[in-house]
mmCIF file of C-alpha atoms in Angstrom:
data_model
loop_
_atom_site.group_PDB
_atom_site.id
_atom_site.type_symbol
_atom_site.label_atom_id
_atom_site.label_comp_id
_atom_site.label_asym_id
_atom_site.label_seq_id
_atom_site.Cartn_x
_atom_site.Cartn_y
_atom_site.Cartn_z
ATOM 1 C CA MET A 1 38.480 -37.783 0.818
ATOM 2 C CA ILE A 2 38.907 -34.535 2.704
ATOM 3 C CA THR A 3 41.198 -33.275 -0.048
ATOM 4 C CA ALA A 4 38.611 -34.125 -2.690
ATOM 5 C CA MET A 5 35.901 -32.283 -0.722
ATOM 6 C CA LYS A 6 38.143 -29.215 -0.409
ATOM 7 C CA SER A 7 38.805 -29.275 -4.127
ATOM 8 C CA GLU A 8 35.081 -29.580 -4.890
ATOM 9 C CA PHE A 9 34.287 -26.742 -2.455
ATOM 10 C CA GLU A 10 36.857 -24.478 -4.134
ATOM 11 C CA LYS A 11 35.364 -25.240 -7.532
ATOM 12 C CA VAL A 12 31.875 -24.317 -6.275
ATOM 13 C CA SER A 13 33.245 -21.127 -4.659
ATOM 14 C CA ARG A 14 35.003 -20.085 -7.835
ATOM 15 C CA SER A 15 31.843 -20.745 -9.802
ATOM 16 C CA VAL A 16 29.731 -18.654 -7.376
ATOM 17 C CA ARG A 17 32.298 -15.845 -7.400
ATOM 18 C CA GLY A 18 32.321 -15.940 -11.192
ATOM 19 C CA VAL A 19 28.534 -15.641 -11.351
ATOM 20 C CA LEU A 20 28.509 -12.770 -8.825
ATOM 21 C CA TRP A 21 31.337 -10.985 -10.643
ATOM 22 C CA GLY A 22 29.494 -11.384 -13.927
ATOM 23 C CA ARG A 23 26.338 -9.849 -12.464
ATOM 24 C CA LYS A 24 28.314 -6.945 -10.987
ATOM 25 C CA ALA A 25 30.053 -6.393 -14.307
ATOM 26 C CA GLN A 26 26.711 -6.476 -16.104
ATOM 27 C CA LYS A 27 25.228 -3.956 -13.630
ATOM 28 C CA THR A 28 28.260 -1.690 -13.988
ATOM 29 C CA LYS A 29 28.039 -1.905 -17.763
ATOM 30 C CA MET A 30 24.325 -1.048 -17.681
ATOM 31 C CA LEU A 31 25.034 1.875 -15.322
ATOM 32 C CA VAL A 32 27.837 3.309 -17.467
ATOM 33 C CA LEU A 33 26.594 2.583 -20.984
ATOM 34 C CA GLY A 34 22.834 2.201 -20.365
ATOM 35 C CA ARG A 35 20.256 0.173 -22.254
ATOM 36 C CA SER A 36 20.289 2.654 -25.151
ATOM 37 C CA LEU A 37 22.758 5.234 -26.391
ATOM 38 C CA SER A 38 21.264 8.155 -24.444
ATOM 39 C CA ASP A 39 20.397 6.814 -20.964
ATOM 40 C CA GLY A 40 23.826 5.682 -19.741
ATOM 41 C CA LEU A 41 25.989 7.556 -17.257
ATOM 42 C CA LEU A 42 28.730 8.070 -19.845
ATOM 43 C CA ALA A 43 26.297 9.518 -22.408
ATOM 44 C CA LYS A 44 24.792 11.849 -19.779
ATOM 45 C CA LEU A 45 28.240 13.067 -18.753
ATOM 46 C CA ILE A 46 29.118 13.831 -22.389
ATOM 47 C CA ILE A 47 25.780 15.629 -22.936
ATOM 48 C CA TYR A 48 26.167 17.731 -19.764
ATOM 49 C CA LEU A 49 29.763 18.545 -20.715
ATOM 50 C CA LEU A 50 28.717 19.740 -24.186
ATOM 51 C CA LEU A 51 25.790 21.750 -22.754
ATOM 52 C CA SER A 52 28.118 23.353 -20.195
ATOM 53 C CA ILE A 53 30.567 24.363 -22.946
ATOM 54 C CA VAL A 54 27.773 25.856 -25.081
ATOM 55 C CA ALA A 55 26.284 27.658 -22.054
ATOM 56 C CA TYR A 56 29.697 29.109 -21.186
ATOM 57 C CA LEU A 57 30.204 30.347 -24.756
ATOM 58 C CA TYR A 58 26.876 32.202 -24.611
ATOM 59 C CA LEU A 59 27.180 33.455 -21.041
ATOM 60 C CA GLN A 60 30.845 34.419 -21.139
ATOM 61 C CA PRO A 61 30.269 37.875 -22.737
ATOM 62 C CA ILE A 62 27.572 38.723 -20.165
ATOM 63 C CA LEU A 63 29.719 37.465 -17.278
ATOM 64 C CA TYR A 64 32.653 39.525 -18.589
ATOM 65 C CA MET A 65 30.363 42.553 -18.894
ATOM 66 C CA VAL A 66 29.102 42.237 -15.314
ATOM 67 C CA SER A 67 32.592 41.607 -13.951
ATOM 68 C CA THR A 68 34.162 44.556 -15.788
ATOM 69 C CA MET A 69 31.456 47.086 -14.916
ATOM 70 C CA PHE A 70 32.370 46.848 -11.219
ATOM 71 C CA LYS A 71 36.156 47.264 -11.717
ATOM 72 C CA ASN A 72 38.013 50.470 -10.892
ATOM 73 C CA MET A 73 40.923 51.770 -12.935
ATOM 74 C CA SER A 74 43.608 49.886 -10.986
ATOM 75 C CA ASP A 75 41.766 46.557 -11.460
ATOM 76 C CA LEU A 76 41.386 47.284 -15.174
ATOM 77 C CA LEU A 77 45.111 47.863 -15.581
ATOM 78 C CA ASP A 78 46.106 44.874 -13.425
ATOM 79 C CA PRO A 79 46.394 41.749 -15.646
ATOM 80 C CA THR A 80 46.110 39.479 -12.591
ATOM 81 C CA VAL A 81 42.496 40.636 -11.998
ATOM 82 C CA LYS A 82 40.436 38.605 -14.455
ATOM 83 C CA TRP A 83 36.878 37.998 -13.216
ATOM 84 C CA ILE A 84 36.505 39.131 -9.598
ATOM 85 C CA PRO A 85 37.507 42.755 -8.867
ATOM 86 C CA ARG A 86 39.449 43.409 -5.679
ATOM 87 C CA GLU A 87 37.136 46.307 -4.860
ATOM 88 C CA ILE A 88 33.585 46.641 -6.174
ATOM 89 C CA THR A 89 32.737 50.168 -7.302
ATOM 90 C CA TRP A 90 29.351 51.550 -8.412
ATOM 91 C CA GLU A 91 30.891 54.668 -9.968
ATOM 92 C CA ASN A 92 30.723 53.203 -13.488
ATOM 93 C CA VAL A 93 27.012 52.392 -13.151
ATOM 94 C CA THR A 94 26.311 55.922 -11.912
ATOM 95 C CA LYS A 95 28.238 57.451 -14.825
ATOM 96 C CA ALA A 96 26.462 55.157 -17.308
ATOM 97 C CA LEU A 97 23.040 56.131 -15.928
ATOM 98 C CA LYS A 98 23.941 59.796 -16.321
ATOM 99 C CA GLY A 99 25.606 59.388 -19.727
ATOM 100 C CA LEU A 100 22.713 57.406 -21.207
ATOM 101 C CA GLN A 101 20.173 59.810 -19.682
ATOM 102 C CA TYR A 102 18.599 56.536 -18.702
ATOM 103 C CA PRO A 103 15.016 57.416 -17.662
ATOM 104 C CA GLU A 104 14.311 59.366 -20.859
ATOM 105 C CA ALA A 105 16.070 56.878 -23.162
ATOM 106 C CA LEU A 106 14.378 53.930 -21.421
ATOM 107 C CA ARG A 107 10.959 55.560 -21.915
ATOM 108 C CA ASN A 108 11.672 56.181 -25.627
ATOM 109 C CA THR A 109 12.921 52.623 -26.203
ATOM 110 C CA ALA A 110 10.012 51.054 -24.323
ATOM 111 C CA LEU A 111 7.507 53.234 -26.220
ATOM 112 C CA ILE A 112 8.925 52.148 -29.593
ATOM 113 C CA SER A 113 9.278 48.474 -28.643
ATOM 114 C CA VAL A 114 5.914 47.937 -26.930
ATOM 115 C CA THR A 115 3.773 50.038 -29.298
ATOM 116 C CA CYS A 116 5.247 48.707 -32.541
ATOM 117 C CA SER A 117 5.275 45.104 -31.249
ATOM 118 C CA LEU A 118 1.580 45.215 -30.303
ATOM 119 C CA VAL A 119 0.680 46.710 -33.694
ATOM 120 C CA GLN A 120 2.770 44.066 -35.450
ATOM 121 C CA VAL A 121 0.989 41.263 -33.567
ATOM 122 C CA ILE A 122 -2.479 42.446 -34.659
ATOM 123 C CA ILE A 123 -1.610 43.392 -38.250
ATOM 124 C CA CYS A 124 0.561 40.340 -38.965
ATOM 125 C CA ALA A 125 -2.086 38.035 -37.436
ATOM 126 C CA MET A 126 -4.776 39.519 -39.694
ATOM 127 C CA THR A 127 -2.543 39.240 -42.772
ATOM 128 C CA GLY A 128 -1.471 35.697 -41.923
ATOM 129 C CA TYR A 129 -5.098 34.634 -41.389
ATOM 130 C CA ALA A 130 -6.162 36.150 -44.716
ATOM 131 C CA LEU A 131 -3.366 34.356 -46.569
ATOM 132 C CA ALA A 132 -4.095 31.064 -44.820
ATOM 133 C CA ARG A 133 -7.900 30.806 -44.768
ATOM 134 C CA LEU A 134 -9.598 33.374 -47.001
ATOM 135 C CA GLU A 135 -10.253 33.043 -50.731
ATOM 136 C CA LEU A 136 -8.325 35.986 -52.178
ATOM 137 C CA PRO A 137 -7.310 36.727 -55.785
ATOM 138 C CA PHE A 138 -3.549 36.560 -56.410
ATOM 139 C CA LYS A 139 -2.969 35.097 -52.935
ATOM 140 C CA GLY A 140 0.129 33.209 -54.100
ATOM 141 C CA LEU A 141 1.555 36.393 -55.642
ATOM 142 C CA PHE A 142 1.006 38.342 -52.412
ATOM 143 C CA THR A 143 2.718 35.589 -50.408
ATOM 144 C CA ALA A 144 5.696 35.638 -52.791
ATOM 145 C CA LEU A 145 5.951 39.442 -52.510
ATOM 146 C CA ILE A 146 5.895 39.217 -48.711
ATOM 147 C CA ILE A 147 8.715 36.669 -48.789
ATOM 148 C CA LEU A 148 10.601 38.967 -51.182
ATOM 149 C CA THR A 149 10.410 41.862 -48.707
ATOM 150 C CA PHE A 150 11.976 39.582 -46.102
ATOM 151 C CA LEU A 151 14.902 38.818 -48.410
ATOM 152 C CA ILE A 152 15.700 42.457 -49.300
ATOM 153 C CA PRO A 153 18.274 43.906 -46.865
ATOM 154 C CA PRO A 154 17.220 47.166 -45.147
ATOM 155 C CA GLN A 155 20.333 48.957 -46.438
ATOM 156 C CA VAL A 156 18.908 48.801 -49.972
ATOM 157 C CA ILE A 157 15.751 50.779 -49.164
ATOM 158 C CA ILE A 158 17.032 52.992 -46.353
ATOM 159 C CA ILE A 159 17.645 56.076 -48.569
ATOM 160 C CA PRO A 160 14.172 56.059 -50.234
ATOM 161 C CA LEU A 161 12.611 55.587 -46.790
ATOM 162 C CA TYR A 162 14.670 58.463 -45.389
ATOM 163 C CA VAL A 163 13.552 60.774 -48.218
ATOM 164 C CA ILE A 164 9.884 59.788 -47.735
ATOM 165 C CA PHE A 165 9.962 60.244 -43.949
ATOM 166 C CA SER A 166 11.840 63.548 -44.342
ATOM 167 C CA LYS A 167 9.253 64.921 -46.767
ATOM 168 C CA LEU A 168 6.431 63.823 -44.452
ATOM 169 C CA GLY A 169 8.183 65.401 -41.444
ATOM 170 C CA LEU A 170 8.289 62.129 -39.508
ATOM 171 C CA LEU A 171 12.006 61.973 -38.735
ATOM 172 C CA ASN A 172 12.981 61.844 -35.037
ATOM 173 C CA SER A 173 9.566 60.502 -34.039
ATOM 174 C CA ILE A 174 8.049 57.104 -33.301
ATOM 175 C CA PHE A 175 6.062 57.240 -36.567
ATOM 176 C CA VAL A 176 9.079 56.163 -38.643
ATOM 177 C CA PHE A 177 8.592 52.701 -37.079
ATOM 178 C CA LEU A 178 4.874 52.789 -36.295
ATOM 179 C CA ILE A 179 3.626 53.524 -39.829
ATOM 180 C CA PRO A 180 5.519 50.604 -41.484
ATOM 181 C CA ALA A 181 4.232 48.342 -38.673
ATOM 182 C CA ILE A 182 0.634 49.424 -39.383
ATOM 183 C CA PHE A 183 1.082 48.322 -43.008
ATOM 184 C CA GLY A 184 2.648 44.972 -42.027
ATOM 185 C CA GLN A 185 6.160 46.064 -42.957
ATOM 186 C CA GLY A 186 7.627 46.626 -39.521
ATOM 187 C CA LEU A 187 10.885 45.109 -38.358
ATOM 188 C CA LYS A 188 10.877 41.448 -39.634
ATOM 189 C CA GLY A 189 7.147 41.843 -40.379
ATOM 190 C CA ALA A 190 7.264 39.350 -43.271
ATOM 191 C CA LEU A 191 8.602 36.634 -40.964
ATOM 192 C CA PHE A 192 5.772 37.207 -38.469
ATOM 193 C CA ILE A 193 3.160 37.040 -41.252
ATOM 194 C CA LEU A 194 4.555 33.681 -42.329
ATOM 195 C CA ILE A 195 4.482 32.419 -38.708
ATOM 196 C CA PHE A 196 0.776 33.331 -38.371
ATOM 197 C CA ARG A 197 -0.004 31.937 -41.830
ATOM 198 C CA GLN A 198 1.540 28.607 -40.876
ATOM 199 C CA PHE A 199 -0.315 28.567 -37.536
ATOM 200 C CA PHE A 200 -3.754 29.289 -39.027
ATOM 201 C CA LYS A 201 -3.239 26.765 -41.830
ATOM 202 C CA ALA A 202 -2.681 24.079 -39.178
ATOM 203 C CA GLN A 203 -6.060 24.725 -37.487
ATOM 204 C CA PRO A 204 -8.970 22.372 -38.371
ATOM 205 C CA PRO A 205 -11.520 23.923 -40.807
ATOM 206 C CA SER A 206 -14.393 22.556 -38.684
ATOM 207 C CA LEU A 207 -13.941 25.460 -36.237
ATOM 208 C CA GLU A 208 -14.743 28.024 -38.925
ATOM 209 C CA GLU A 209 -17.472 25.929 -40.527
ATOM 210 C CA ALA A 210 -19.398 25.638 -37.244
ATOM 211 C CA ALA A 211 -19.123 29.404 -36.679
ATOM 212 C CA LYS A 212 -20.222 30.161 -40.250
ATOM 213 C CA LEU A 213 -23.328 27.986 -39.765
ATOM 214 C CA ASP A 214 -24.184 30.215 -36.799
ATOM 215 C CA GLY A 215 -23.877 33.261 -39.063
ATOM 216 C CA ALA A 216 -20.542 34.580 -37.831
ATOM 217 C CA SER A 217 -18.878 37.184 -40.054
ATOM 218 C CA THR A 218 -15.217 37.001 -41.046
ATOM 219 C CA ALA A 219 -14.260 39.676 -38.511
ATOM 220 C CA ARG A 220 -16.142 37.937 -35.689
ATOM 221 C CA LEU A 221 -14.684 34.600 -36.724
ATOM 222 C CA PHE A 222 -11.135 36.023 -36.601
ATOM 223 C CA PHE A 223 -11.353 38.102 -33.420
ATOM 224 C CA GLY A 224 -13.723 35.759 -31.562
ATOM 225 C CA ILE A 225 -12.323 32.322 -32.442
ATOM 226 C CA MET A 226 -9.057 32.261 -34.360
ATOM 227 C CA LEU A 227 -7.146 35.072 -32.600
ATOM 228 C CA PRO A 228 -7.755 33.631 -29.080
ATOM 229 C CA LEU A 229 -6.532 30.271 -30.382
ATOM 230 C CA ALA A 230 -3.336 31.969 -31.565
ATOM 231 C CA ARG A 231 -2.295 33.183 -28.098
ATOM 232 C CA SER A 232 0.953 31.204 -28.220
ATOM 233 C CA ALA A 233 1.829 32.547 -31.683
ATOM 234 C CA CYS A 234 0.958 36.087 -30.545
ATOM 235 C CA LEU A 235 3.300 35.764 -27.555
ATOM 236 C CA VAL A 236 6.164 34.446 -29.712
ATOM 237 C CA VAL A 237 5.718 37.216 -32.283
ATOM 238 C CA PHE A 238 5.437 39.891 -29.574
ATOM 239 C CA LEU A 239 8.612 38.758 -27.817
ATOM 240 C CA PHE A 240 10.626 38.448 -31.035
ATOM 241 C CA SER A 241 9.380 41.837 -32.196
ATOM 242 C CA PHE A 242 10.015 43.442 -28.788
ATOM 243 C CA ILE A 243 13.605 42.173 -28.633
ATOM 244 C CA TRP A 244 14.388 43.190 -32.224
ATOM 245 C CA TYR A 245 12.911 46.675 -31.794
ATOM 246 C CA TRP A 246 14.786 47.055 -28.502
ATOM 247 C CA ASN A 247 18.167 46.047 -29.957
ATOM 248 C CA MET A 248 17.907 47.701 -33.392
ATOM 249 C CA TYR A 249 20.685 50.152 -34.138
ATOM 250 C CA TYR A 250 20.934 50.736 -37.890
ATOM 251 C CA GLU A 251 17.444 52.158 -38.459
ATOM 252 C CA PRO A 252 17.447 54.479 -35.400
ATOM 253 C CA SER A 253 20.914 55.737 -36.346
ATOM 254 C CA MET A 254 19.387 56.894 -39.663
ATOM 255 C CA PHE A 255 15.931 58.107 -38.561
ATOM 256 C CA LEU A 256 16.384 59.125 -34.901
ATOM 257 C CA THR A 257 19.469 61.305 -34.663
ATOM 258 C CA LYS A 258 18.356 63.903 -32.112
ATOM 259 C CA GLY A 259 15.691 64.402 -29.464
ATOM 260 C CA PHE A 260 13.658 61.177 -29.526
ATOM 261 C CA THR A 261 16.531 58.652 -29.379
ATOM 262 C CA PRO A 262 16.515 55.102 -27.938
ATOM 263 C CA LEU A 263 19.108 53.497 -25.684
ATOM 264 C CA SER A 264 21.092 51.934 -28.532
ATOM 265 C CA ILE A 265 21.828 55.400 -29.971
ATOM 266 C CA ARG A 266 22.570 56.923 -26.566
ATOM 267 C CA LEU A 267 25.528 54.537 -26.192
ATOM 268 C CA ASP A 268 27.310 56.444 -28.979
ATOM 269 C CA MET A 269 26.585 59.752 -27.231
ATOM 270 C CA LEU A 270 28.052 58.647 -23.887
ATOM 271 C CA GLU A 271 31.283 60.617 -24.268
ATOM 272 C CA ASP A 272 29.537 63.816 -25.426
ATOM 273 C CA VAL A 273 27.013 63.770 -22.546
ATOM 274 C CA LEU A 274 29.539 63.071 -19.793
ATOM 275 C CA ASN A 275 32.137 65.487 -21.192
ATOM 276 C CA PRO A 276 30.239 68.303 -22.962
ATOM 277 C CA SER A 277 33.375 70.438 -23.074
ATOM 278 C CA LEU A 278 34.755 68.121 -25.794
ATOM 279 C CA LEU A 279 32.217 69.672 -28.167
ATOM 280 C CA GLY A 280 33.605 73.160 -27.446
ATOM 281 C CA ASN A 281 37.068 74.654 -27.495
ATOM 282 C CA THR A 282 38.275 73.816 -23.950
ATOM 283 C CA ARG A 283 38.303 69.985 -24.440
ATOM 284 C CA THR A 284 38.537 69.212 -20.706
ATOM 285 C CA ILE A 285 37.712 65.614 -19.745
ATOM 286 C CA VAL A 286 35.767 65.700 -16.476
ATOM 287 C CA ASN A 287 34.369 62.149 -16.571
ATOM 288 C CA PRO A 288 36.794 59.807 -18.342
ATOM 289 C CA ILE A 289 35.057 56.981 -20.186
ATOM 290 C CA THR A 290 36.708 53.658 -19.406
ATOM 291 C CA GLU A 291 35.919 50.138 -20.559
ATOM 292 C CA SER A 292 34.080 49.634 -17.257
ATOM 293 C CA THR A 293 31.783 52.587 -18.019
ATOM 294 C CA LYS A 294 30.977 51.195 -21.477
ATOM 295 C CA MET A 295 30.296 47.745 -20.033
ATOM 296 C CA ALA A 296 27.977 49.268 -17.410
ATOM 297 C CA ALA A 297 26.087 51.177 -20.113
ATOM 298 C CA ALA A 298 25.786 48.079 -22.301
ATOM 299 C CA PHE A 299 24.483 46.036 -19.363
ATOM 300 C CA LEU A 300 21.873 48.696 -18.526
ATOM 301 C CA ILE A 301 20.658 48.511 -22.147
ATOM 302 C CA ILE A 302 20.188 44.722 -22.207
ATOM 303 C CA LEU A 303 18.846 44.442 -18.632
ATOM 304 C CA PRO A 304 15.115 45.154 -19.406
ATOM 305 C CA PRO A 305 14.844 42.498 -22.190
ATOM 306 C CA ILE A 306 16.552 39.962 -19.905
ATOM 307 C CA ILE A 307 13.997 40.658 -17.150
ATOM 308 C CA VAL A 308 11.098 40.363 -19.629
ATOM 309 C CA PHE A 309 12.432 37.072 -20.966
ATOM 310 C CA MET A 310 12.963 35.657 -17.450
ATOM 311 C CA PHE A 311 9.263 36.181 -16.647
ATOM 312 C CA LEU A 312 7.931 34.914 -19.998
ATOM 313 C CA GLN A 313 10.418 32.200 -20.985
ATOM 314 C CA ARG A 314 8.072 29.293 -20.094
ATOM 315 C CA TRP A 315 5.285 30.572 -22.370
ATOM 316 C CA PHE A 316 7.843 31.614 -24.982
ATOM 317 C CA VAL A 317 9.320 28.110 -25.302
ATOM 318 C CA SER A 318 5.910 26.413 -25.367
ATOM 319 C CA GLY A 319 4.708 28.977 -27.918
ATOM 320 C CA ILE A 320 7.629 28.229 -30.245
ATOM 321 C CA GLU A 321 6.790 24.520 -30.084
ATOM 322 C CA ARG A 322 3.097 25.118 -30.852
ATOM 323 C CA THR A 323 3.729 27.473 -33.767
ATOM 324 C CA GLY A 324 5.957 24.914 -35.475
ATOM 325 C CA ILE A 325 9.059 27.149 -35.595
ATOM 326 C CA VAL A 326 11.044 24.186 -34.220
ATOM 327 C CA GLU A 327 10.138 20.528 -34.282
#
């Protein structure tokens, strides 16, 4: 009888252990795989791994730039020094500041970027509103022509523009960018017009109808009601425009060759500014330009847009979502 009881007890124990093991296995499965495809531990690990790889691909050039700008000549020539220099030197940053003539070039670049971006926001918003909400003759034709200007590469029209600006005496001044922006044809102006057009088309007509019943004119309706509603679109357009004006190289290299030059052009002049004797007959190199000096200069050029984006990234991302650029 005792043997039978032991056998029965072992059967019950095995059954209990089986149930407990099954529950543990089920919990482990739920933890690893999750209820759906995206909430399990395995799926999260794969997502974080992919995001880390993408982040590294984007950040690697900047990390290399920052690492190299603090290397001296011996660290540059030593293949064992990859990321962290054995001795941090600020000499390259000092030479880059001097070679870029940083305060003057920064002022020129900021003047072009801020002024033209603000003008683009106002002009493109007005054009986008007119195409979206006003009854205009040939509105479809105008929209098609605006899209066409976006598709034409700038290299095709650069010579006619150069001749026009040269005859008007506007070369080497901010007006070569400001005047096209005033007429809605600034850098990527067609794209910004389409962004505003899409935003204003998505607004309910009842807003305008109520204002029109109160006797509001078109100008008051735009500046008093619609433009304040488009704050998110204005911020997105301003930031895109600011970054593109800041980083442009081709147009300034054609229109701004001396005097009023932005930072992107000053990078090409680094050698001539630091070693002016190379332009004469003596050809004595006083300040040798190394890869570290070029990396320091490049980092100084991109530093202001990075700071601007760090302060405005929250509004920038929410603005992109509201304008319908991404779904």
